[in-house]
PDB file of N, CA and C in Angstrom:
ATOM      1  N   UNK A  22      16.642  13.411  -8.654  1.00  0.00           N
ATOM      2  CA  UNK A  22      17.189  12.196  -8.115  1.00  0.00           C
ATOM      3  C   UNK A  22      18.705  12.641  -7.582  1.00  0.00           C
ATOM      4  N   UNK A  23      19.465  13.175  -8.380  1.00  0.00           N
ATOM      5  CA  UNK A  23      20.801  13.516  -7.793  1.00  0.00           C
ATOM      6  C   UNK A  23      21.027  14.790  -6.772  1.00  0.00           C
ATOM      7  N   UNK A  24      20.078  15.575  -6.805  1.00  0.00           N
ATOM      8  CA  UNK A  24      20.209  16.749  -6.001  1.00  0.00           C
ATOM      9  C   UNK A  24      19.339  16.450  -4.780  1.00  0.00           C
ATOM     10  N   UNK A  25      18.190  15.789  -4.670  1.00  0.00           N
ATOM     11  CA  UNK A  25      17.264  15.617  -3.594  1.00  0.00           C
ATOM     12  C   UNK A  25      17.216  14.182  -2.991  1.00  0.00           C
ATOM     13  N   UNK A  26      16.774  13.257  -4.029  1.00  0.00           N
ATOM     14  CA  UNK A  26      16.378  12.040  -3.435  1.00  0.00           C
ATOM     15  C   UNK A  26      17.741  11.162  -2.936  1.00  0.00           C
ATOM     16  N   UNK A  27      18.604  11.026  -3.849  1.00  0.00           N
ATOM     17  CA  UNK A  27      19.962  10.437  -3.243  1.00  0.00           C
ATOM     18  C   UNK A  27      20.623  10.918  -2.085  1.00  0.00           C
ATOM     19  N   UNK A  28      20.817  12.246  -2.140  1.00  0.00           N
ATOM     20  CA  UNK A  28      21.273  12.835  -1.018  1.00  0.00           C
ATOM     21  C   UNK A  28      20.498  12.500   0.388  1.00  0.00           C
ATOM     22  N   UNK A  29      19.270  12.644   0.143  1.00  0.00           N
ATOM     23  CA  UNK A  29      18.389  12.471   1.475  1.00  0.00           C
ATOM     24  C   UNK A  29      18.490  10.854   1.908  1.00  0.00           C
ATOM     25  N   UNK A  30      18.280  10.069   0.912  1.00  0.00           N
ATOM     26  CA  UNK A  30      18.507   8.605   1.196  1.00  0.00           C
ATOM     27  C   UNK A  30      19.733   8.217   1.802  1.00  0.00           C
ATOM     28  N   UNK A  31      20.966   8.915   1.100  1.00  0.00           N
ATOM     29  CA  UNK A  31      22.184   8.542   1.702  1.00  0.00           C
ATOM     30  C   UNK A  31      22.251   9.107   3.507  1.00  0.00           C
ATOM     31  N   UNK A  32      21.548  10.216   3.454  1.00  0.00           N
ATOM     32  CA  UNK A  32      21.682  10.957   4.856  1.00  0.00           C
ATOM     33  C   UNK A  32      20.934  10.051   5.878  1.00  0.00           C
ATOM     34  N   UNK A  33      20.201   9.067   5.512  1.00  0.00           N
ATOM     35  CA  UNK A  33      19.372   8.071   6.482  1.00  0.00           C
ATOM     36  C   UNK A  33      20.082   6.861   6.317  1.00  0.00           C
ATOM     37  N   UNK A  34      20.982   6.661   5.756  1.00  0.00           N
ATOM     38  CA  UNK A  34      22.065   5.487   5.841  1.00  0.00           C
ATOM     39  C   UNK A  34      21.940   4.662   4.603  1.00  0.00           C
ATOM     40  N   UNK A  35      21.222   4.829   3.662  1.00  0.00           N
ATOM     41  CA  UNK A  35      21.341   3.971   2.386  1.00  0.00           C
ATOM     42  C   UNK A  35      22.562   4.168   1.663  1.00  0.00           C
ATOM     43  N   UNK A  36      22.926   3.019   1.038  1.00  0.00           N
ATOM     44  CA  UNK A  36      24.131   3.059   0.100  1.00  0.00           C
ATOM     45  C   UNK A  36      23.560   2.936  -1.391  1.00  0.00           C
ATOM     46  N   UNK A  37      23.873   4.061  -2.066  1.00  0.00           N
ATOM     47  CA  UNK A  37      23.718   4.048  -3.510  1.00  0.00           C
ATOM     48  C   UNK A  37      24.907   3.684  -4.160  1.00  0.00           C
ATOM     49  N   UNK A  38      24.907   2.578  -4.877  1.00  0.00           N
ATOM     50  CA  UNK A  38      26.078   1.876  -5.482  1.00  0.00           C
ATOM     51  C   UNK A  38      26.317   2.753  -6.828  1.00  0.00           C
ATOM     52  N   UNK A  39      25.310   3.053  -7.615  1.00  0.00           N
ATOM     53  CA  UNK A  39      25.539   3.918  -8.751  1.00  0.00           C
ATOM     54  C   UNK A  39      24.168   4.286  -9.271  1.00  0.00           C
ATOM     55  N   UNK A  40      24.051   5.395 -10.136  1.00  0.00           N
ATOM     56  CA  UNK A  40      22.955   5.930 -10.748  1.00  0.00           C
ATOM     57  C   UNK A  40      23.480   6.278 -12.130  1.00  0.00           C
ATOM     58  N   UNK A  41      22.578   5.820 -13.021  1.00  0.00           N
ATOM     59  CA  UNK A  41      22.900   5.994 -14.538  1.00  0.00           C
ATOM     60  C   UNK A  41      21.570   6.412 -15.340  1.00  0.00           C
ATOM     61  N   UNK A  42      22.085   7.015 -16.530  1.00  0.00           N
ATOM     62  CA  UNK A  42      20.985   7.300 -17.531  1.00  0.00           C
ATOM     63  C   UNK A  42      21.191   6.476 -18.687  1.00  0.00           C
ATOM     64  N   UNK A  43      20.131   6.159 -19.427  1.00  0.00           N
ATOM     65  CA  UNK A  43      20.458   5.632 -20.702  1.00  0.00           C
ATOM     66  C   UNK A  43      21.050   6.627 -21.736  1.00  0.00           C
ATOM     67  N   UNK A  44      22.044   6.455 -22.531  1.00  0.00           N
ATOM     68  CA  UNK A  44      22.734   7.085 -23.282  1.00  0.00           C
ATOM     69  C   UNK A  44      21.642   7.444 -24.470  1.00  0.00           C
ATOM     70  N   UNK A  45      20.894   6.638 -24.917  1.00  0.00           N
ATOM     71  CA  UNK A  45      20.098   6.841 -25.988  1.00  0.00           C
ATOM     72  C   UNK A  45      18.774   7.465 -25.571  1.00  0.00           C
ATOM     73  N   UNK A  46      18.447   7.234 -24.597  1.00  0.00           N
ATOM     74  CA  UNK A  46      16.972   7.755 -23.906  1.00  0.00           C
ATOM     75  C   UNK A  46      17.301   8.444 -22.648  1.00  0.00           C
ATOM     76  N   UNK A  47      17.563   9.801 -22.609  1.00  0.00           N
ATOM     77  CA  UNK A  47      17.856  10.402 -21.417  1.00  0.00           C
ATOM     78  C   UNK A  47      16.896  10.354 -20.373  1.00  0.00           C
ATOM     79  N   UNK A  48      15.568   9.977 -20.655  1.00  0.00           N
ATOM     80  CA  UNK A  48      14.519  10.021 -19.650  1.00  0.00           C
ATOM     81  C   UNK A  48      14.533   8.765 -18.951  1.00  0.00           C
ATOM     82  N   UNK A  49      15.403   7.702 -19.331  1.00  0.00           N
ATOM     83  CA  UNK A  49      15.575   6.555 -18.608  1.00  0.00           C
ATOM     84  C   UNK A  49      16.550   6.683 -17.381  1.00  0.00           C
ATOM     85  N   UNK A  50      16.129   6.376 -16.458  1.00  0.00           N
ATOM     86  CA  UNK A  50      17.059   6.457 -15.307  1.00  0.00           C
ATOM     87  C   UNK A  50      17.078   5.226 -14.403  1.00  0.00           C
ATOM     88  N   UNK A  51      18.377   4.673 -13.943  1.00  0.00           N
ATOM     89  CA  UNK A  51      18.750   3.474 -13.379  1.00  0.00           C
ATOM     90  C   UNK A  51      19.399   3.756 -11.971  1.00  0.00           C
ATOM     91  N   UNK A  52      19.189   3.050 -11.024  1.00  0.00           N
ATOM     92  CA  UNK A  52      20.033   3.289  -9.776  1.00  0.00           C
ATOM     93  C   UNK A  52      20.269   1.948  -9.021  1.00  0.00           C
ATOM     94  N   UNK A  53      21.267   1.708  -8.317  1.00  0.00           N
ATOM     95  CA  UNK A  53      21.419   0.596  -7.571  1.00  0.00           C
ATOM     96  C   UNK A  53      21.501   1.008  -6.166  1.00  0.00           C
ATOM     97  N   UNK A  54      20.840   0.353  -5.232  1.00  0.00           N
ATOM     98  CA  UNK A  54      21.022   0.533  -3.983  1.00  0.00           C
ATOM     99  C   UNK A  54      21.347  -0.854  -3.364  1.00  0.00           C
ATOM    100  N   UNK A  55      22.163  -0.778  -2.203  1.00  0.00           N
ATOM    101  CA  UNK A  55      22.548  -1.946  -1.472  1.00  0.00           C
ATOM    102  C   UNK A  55      22.223  -1.958  -0.024  1.00  0.00           C
ATOM    103  N   UNK A  56      21.783  -3.260   0.279  1.00  0.00           N
ATOM    104  CA  UNK A  56      21.443  -3.389   1.651  1.00  0.00           C
ATOM    105  C   UNK A  56      22.040  -4.517   2.334  1.00  0.00           C
ATOM    106  N   UNK A  57      22.502  -4.606   3.662  1.00  0.00           N
ATOM    107  CA  UNK A  57      23.227  -5.567   4.144  1.00  0.00           C
ATOM    108  C   UNK A  57      22.310  -6.888   4.273  1.00  0.00           C
ATOM    109  N   UNK A  58      21.064  -6.779   4.420  1.00  0.00           N
ATOM    110  CA  UNK A  58      20.066  -7.720   4.756  1.00  0.00           C
ATOM    111  C   UNK A  58      18.584  -7.334   4.553  1.00  0.00           C
ATOM    112  N   UNK A  59      17.666  -8.230   4.361  1.00  0.00           N
ATOM    113  CA  UNK A  59      16.300  -7.755   4.288  1.00  0.00           C
ATOM    114  C   UNK A  59      15.986  -6.951   5.555  1.00  0.00           C
ATOM    115  N   UNK A  60      16.265  -7.398   6.567  1.00  0.00           N
ATOM    116  CA  UNK A  60      15.884  -6.494   7.788  1.00  0.00           C
ATOM    117  C   UNK A  60      16.519  -5.124   7.871  1.00  0.00           C
ATOM    118  N   UNK A  61      17.798  -4.885   7.305  1.00  0.00           N
ATOM    119  CA  UNK A  61      18.446  -3.552   7.134  1.00  0.00           C
ATOM    120  C   UNK A  61      17.741  -2.934   6.034  1.00  0.00           C
ATOM    121  N   UNK A  62      17.185  -3.507   5.008  1.00  0.00           N
ATOM    122  CA  UNK A  62      16.322  -2.667   4.072  1.00  0.00           C
ATOM    123  C   UNK A  62      15.122  -2.254   4.572  1.00  0.00           C
ATOM    124  N   UNK A  63      14.385  -3.015   5.452  1.00  0.00           N
ATOM    125  CA  UNK A  63      13.159  -2.671   5.846  1.00  0.00           C
ATOM    126  C   UNK A  63      13.438  -1.380   6.886  1.00  0.00           C
ATOM    127  N   UNK A  64      14.549  -1.590   7.597  1.00  0.00           N
ATOM    128  CA  UNK A  64      14.740  -0.168   8.604  1.00  0.00           C
ATOM    129  C   UNK A  64      14.999   1.072   7.788  1.00  0.00           C
ATOM    130  N   UNK A  65      15.593   0.751   6.790  1.00  0.00           N
ATOM    131  CA  UNK A  65      16.009   2.130   5.973  1.00  0.00           C
ATOM    132  C   UNK A  65      14.918   2.551   5.303  1.00  0.00           C
ATOM    133  N   UNK A  66      14.175   1.569   4.721  1.00  0.00           N
ATOM    134  CA  UNK A  66      12.981   2.189   4.090  1.00  0.00           C
ATOM    135  C   UNK A  66      12.000   2.848   5.072  1.00  0.00           C
ATOM    136  N   UNK A  67      11.832   2.406   6.086  1.00  0.00           N
ATOM    137  CA  UNK A  67      11.028   3.029   7.241  1.00  0.00           C
ATOM    138  C   UNK A  67      11.707   4.467   7.549  1.00  0.00           C
ATOM    139  N   UNK A  68      13.055   4.473   7.695  1.00  0.00           N
ATOM    140  CA  UNK A  68      13.571   5.623   8.032  1.00  0.00           C
ATOM    141  C   UNK A  68      13.328   6.826   6.960  1.00  0.00           C
ATOM    142  N   UNK A  69      13.457   6.334   5.501  1.00  0.00           N
ATOM    143  CA  UNK A  69      13.189   7.156   4.556  1.00  0.00           C
ATOM    144  C   UNK A  69      11.704   7.598   4.111  1.00  0.00           C
ATOM    145  N   UNK A  70      10.898   6.406   4.060  1.00  0.00           N
ATOM    146  CA  UNK A  70       9.769   6.496   3.432  1.00  0.00           C
ATOM    147  C   UNK A  70       8.524   6.889   4.470  1.00  0.00           C
ATOM    148  N   UNK A  71       8.954   6.729   5.657  1.00  0.00           N
ATOM    149  CA  UNK A  71       7.964   7.027   6.791  1.00  0.00           C
ATOM    150  C   UNK A  71       8.356   8.406   7.426  1.00  0.00           C
ATOM    151  N   UNK A  72       9.329   9.143   6.768  1.00  0.00           N
ATOM    152  CA  UNK A  72       9.560  10.441   7.505  1.00  0.00           C
ATOM    153  C   UNK A  72       8.864  11.464   6.945  1.00  0.00           C
ATOM    154  N   UNK A  73       8.710  12.563   7.876  1.00  0.00           N
ATOM    155  CA  UNK A  73       7.911  13.767   7.420  1.00  0.00           C
ATOM    156  C   UNK A  73       8.537  14.407   6.318  1.00  0.00           C
ATOM    157  N   UNK A  74       9.820  14.509   6.219  1.00  0.00           N
ATOM    158  CA  UNK A  74      10.458  15.099   5.107  1.00  0.00           C
ATOM    159  C   UNK A  74      10.183  14.544   3.840  1.00  0.00           C
ATOM    160  N   UNK A  75      10.117  13.200   3.766  1.00  0.00           N
ATOM    161  CA  UNK A  75       9.902  12.440   2.328  1.00  0.00           C
ATOM    162  C   UNK A  75       8.452  12.660   2.047  1.00  0.00           C
ATOM    163  N   UNK A  76       7.671  12.453   3.059  1.00  0.00           N
ATOM    164  CA  UNK A  76       6.062  12.508   2.918  1.00  0.00           C
ATOM    165  C   UNK A  76       5.704  14.064   2.485  1.00  0.00           C
ATOM    166  N   UNK A  77       6.239  15.006   3.013  1.00  0.00           N
ATOM    167  CA  UNK A  77       5.945  16.541   2.823  1.00  0.00           C
ATOM    168  C   UNK A  77       6.594  17.234   1.810  1.00  0.00           C
ATOM    169  N   UNK A  78       7.845  16.956   1.726  1.00  0.00           N
ATOM    170  CA  UNK A  78       8.683  17.704   0.814  1.00  0.00           C
ATOM    171  C   UNK A  78       9.251  16.871  -0.573  1.00  0.00           C
ATOM    172  N   UNK A  79       9.529  15.573  -0.455  1.00  0.00           N
ATOM    173  CA  UNK A  79      10.084  14.882  -1.497  1.00  0.00           C
ATOM    174  C   UNK A  79       8.913  14.068  -2.405  1.00  0.00           C
ATOM    175  N   UNK A  80       8.242  13.460  -1.771  1.00  0.00           N
ATOM    176  CA  UNK A  80       7.088  12.654  -2.535  1.00  0.00           C
ATOM    177  C   UNK A  80       6.211  13.372  -3.331  1.00  0.00           C
ATOM    178  N   UNK A  81       5.847  14.455  -2.801  1.00  0.00           N
ATOM    179  CA  UNK A  81       4.658  15.223  -3.722  1.00  0.00           C
ATOM    180  C   UNK A  81       5.115  15.390  -5.096  1.00  0.00           C
ATOM    181  N   UNK A  82       6.313  16.096  -5.324  1.00  0.00           N
ATOM    182  CA  UNK A  82       6.562  16.322  -6.853  1.00  0.00           C
ATOM    183  C   UNK A  82       6.988  15.160  -7.634  1.00  0.00           C
ATOM    184  N   UNK A  83       7.284  13.980  -6.957  1.00  0.00           N
ATOM    185  CA  UNK A  83       7.620  12.854  -7.781  1.00  0.00           C
ATOM    186  C   UNK A  83       6.593  12.344  -8.725  1.00  0.00           C
ATOM    187  N   UNK A  84       5.290  12.599  -8.140  1.00  0.00           N
ATOM    188  CA  UNK A  84       3.903  12.142  -8.968  1.00  0.00           C
ATOM    189  C   UNK A  84       3.910  12.680 -10.348  1.00  0.00           C
ATOM    190  N   UNK A  85       4.457  14.057 -10.219  1.00  0.00           N
ATOM    191  CA  UNK A  85       4.340  14.862 -11.470  1.00  0.00           C
ATOM    192  C   UNK A  85       5.575  14.463 -12.402  1.00  0.00           C
ATOM    193  N   UNK A  86       6.731  13.829 -11.917  1.00  0.00           N
ATOM    194  CA  UNK A  86       7.918  13.674 -12.658  1.00  0.00           C
ATOM    195  C   UNK A  86       8.027  12.310 -13.264  1.00  0.00           C
ATOM    196  N   UNK A  87       7.481  11.328 -12.498  1.00  0.00           N
ATOM    197  CA  UNK A  87       7.685   9.885 -12.707  1.00  0.00           C
ATOM    198  C   UNK A  87       6.629   9.300 -13.687  1.00  0.00           C
ATOM    199  N   UNK A  88       6.812   8.384 -14.559  1.00  0.00           N
ATOM    200  CA  UNK A  88       6.026   7.624 -15.269  1.00  0.00           C
ATOM    201  C   UNK A  88       5.641   6.580 -14.478  1.00  0.00           C
ATOM    202  N   UNK A  89       4.792   6.394 -13.724  1.00  0.00           N
ATOM    203  CA  UNK A  89       4.501   5.311 -12.788  1.00  0.00           C
ATOM    204  C   UNK A  89       4.204   3.978 -13.713  1.00  0.00           C
ATOM    205  N   UNK A  90       3.539   4.307 -14.809  1.00  0.00           N
ATOM    206  CA  UNK A  90       3.101   2.973 -15.546  1.00  0.00           C
ATOM    207  C   UNK A  90       4.477   2.432 -16.110  1.00  0.00           C
ATOM    208  N   UNK A  91       5.477   3.116 -16.459  1.00  0.00           N
ATOM    209  CA  UNK A  91       6.708   2.731 -17.078  1.00  0.00           C
ATOM    210  C   UNK A  91       7.773   2.135 -16.102  1.00  0.00           C
ATOM    211  N   UNK A  92       7.405   2.523 -14.864  1.00  0.00           N
ATOM    212  CA  UNK A  92       8.524   2.312 -13.964  1.00  0.00           C
ATOM    213  C   UNK A  92       8.709   0.752 -13.655  1.00  0.00           C
ATOM    214  N   UNK A  93       9.927   0.258 -13.421  1.00  0.00           N
ATOM    215  CA  UNK A  93      10.291  -0.935 -13.188  1.00  0.00           C
ATOM    216  C   UNK A  93      11.238  -1.226 -11.884  1.00  0.00           C
ATOM    217  N   UNK A  94      10.636  -1.855 -10.923  1.00  0.00           N
ATOM    218  CA  UNK A  94      11.629  -1.931  -9.774  1.00  0.00           C
ATOM    219  C   UNK A  94      12.008  -3.488  -9.677  1.00  0.00           C
ATOM    220  N   UNK A  95      13.301  -3.693  -9.836  1.00  0.00           N
ATOM    221  CA  UNK A  95      13.586  -5.117  -9.567  1.00  0.00           C
ATOM    222  C   UNK A  95      14.664  -5.213  -8.378  1.00  0.00           C
ATOM    223  N   UNK A  96      14.371  -6.044  -7.659  1.00  0.00           N
ATOM    224  CA  UNK A  96      15.353  -6.587  -6.390  1.00  0.00           C
ATOM    225  C   UNK A  96      15.984  -7.804  -7.064  1.00  0.00           C
ATOM    226  N   UNK A  97      17.515  -7.385  -6.619  1.00  0.00           N
ATOM    227  CA  UNK A  97      18.272  -8.378  -7.332  1.00  0.00           C
ATOM    228  C   UNK A  97      19.412  -8.667  -6.198  1.00  0.00           C
ATOM    229  N   UNK A  98      19.946  -9.871  -6.463  1.00  0.00           N
ATOM    230  CA  UNK A  98      20.813 -10.537  -5.548  1.00  0.00           C
ATOM    231  C   UNK A  98      22.234 -10.796  -6.202  1.00  0.00           C
ATOM    232  N   UNK A  99      23.180 -10.497  -5.674  1.00  0.00           N
ATOM    233  CA  UNK A  99      24.431 -10.632  -6.350  1.00  0.00           C
ATOM    234  C   UNK A  99      24.837 -11.904  -6.332  1.00  0.00           C
ATOM    235  N   UNK A 100      25.748 -12.377  -7.388  1.00  0.00           N
ATOM    236  CA  UNK A 100      26.184 -13.629  -7.442  1.00  0.00           C
ATOM    237  C   UNK A 100      27.465 -13.613  -6.639  1.00  0.00           C
ATOM    238  N   UNK A 101      27.923 -14.884  -6.392  1.00  0.00           N
ATOM    239  CA  UNK A 101      29.023 -15.107  -5.607  1.00  0.00           C
ATOM    240  C   UNK A 101      30.345 -14.267  -6.116  1.00  0.00           C
ATOM    241  N   UNK A 102      30.473 -14.189  -7.479  1.00  0.00           N
ATOM    242  CA  UNK A 102      31.566 -13.589  -7.953  1.00  0.00           C
ATOM    243  C   UNK A 102      31.502 -12.015  -8.423  1.00  0.00           C
ATOM    244  N   UNK A 103      30.277 -11.555  -8.298  1.00  0.00           N
ATOM    245  CA  UNK A 103      29.882 -10.138  -8.264  1.00  0.00           C
ATOM    246  C   UNK A 103      30.784  -9.359  -7.380  1.00  0.00           C
ATOM    247  N   UNK A 104      31.319  -8.261  -7.848  1.00  0.00           N
ATOM    248  CA  UNK A 104      32.102  -7.265  -7.125  1.00  0.00           C
ATOM    249  C   UNK A 104      31.080  -6.114  -6.351  1.00  0.00           C
ATOM    250  N   UNK A 105      29.881  -6.223  -6.627  1.00  0.00           N
ATOM    251  CA  UNK A 105      28.849  -5.481  -5.894  1.00  0.00           C
ATOM    252  C   UNK A 105      28.282  -6.604  -4.963  1.00  0.00           C
ATOM    253  N   UNK A 106      28.267  -6.137  -3.639  1.00  0.00           N
ATOM    254  CA  UNK A 106      27.455  -7.119  -2.583  1.00  0.00           C
ATOM    255  C   UNK A 106      26.949  -5.997  -1.705  1.00  0.00           C
TER     256      UNK A 106
END
């Protein structure tokens, strides 16, 4: 994540607000990405996930590293008082 996936996604314009590990379970990883709008998210997803570099270099080893049945992807919306927007 820190050496390949995040730098690649940032190079395509994604904003990674933060990345974290669970201090009690080091295999648990969390990250937060920010998008200006749904349209912006779709554009950046296409730039990243439809790219040849993602399909040929980054995605193949992910299947060996990620526990897909344990993965949870949650789309969140900031509250009006949140410092993250």
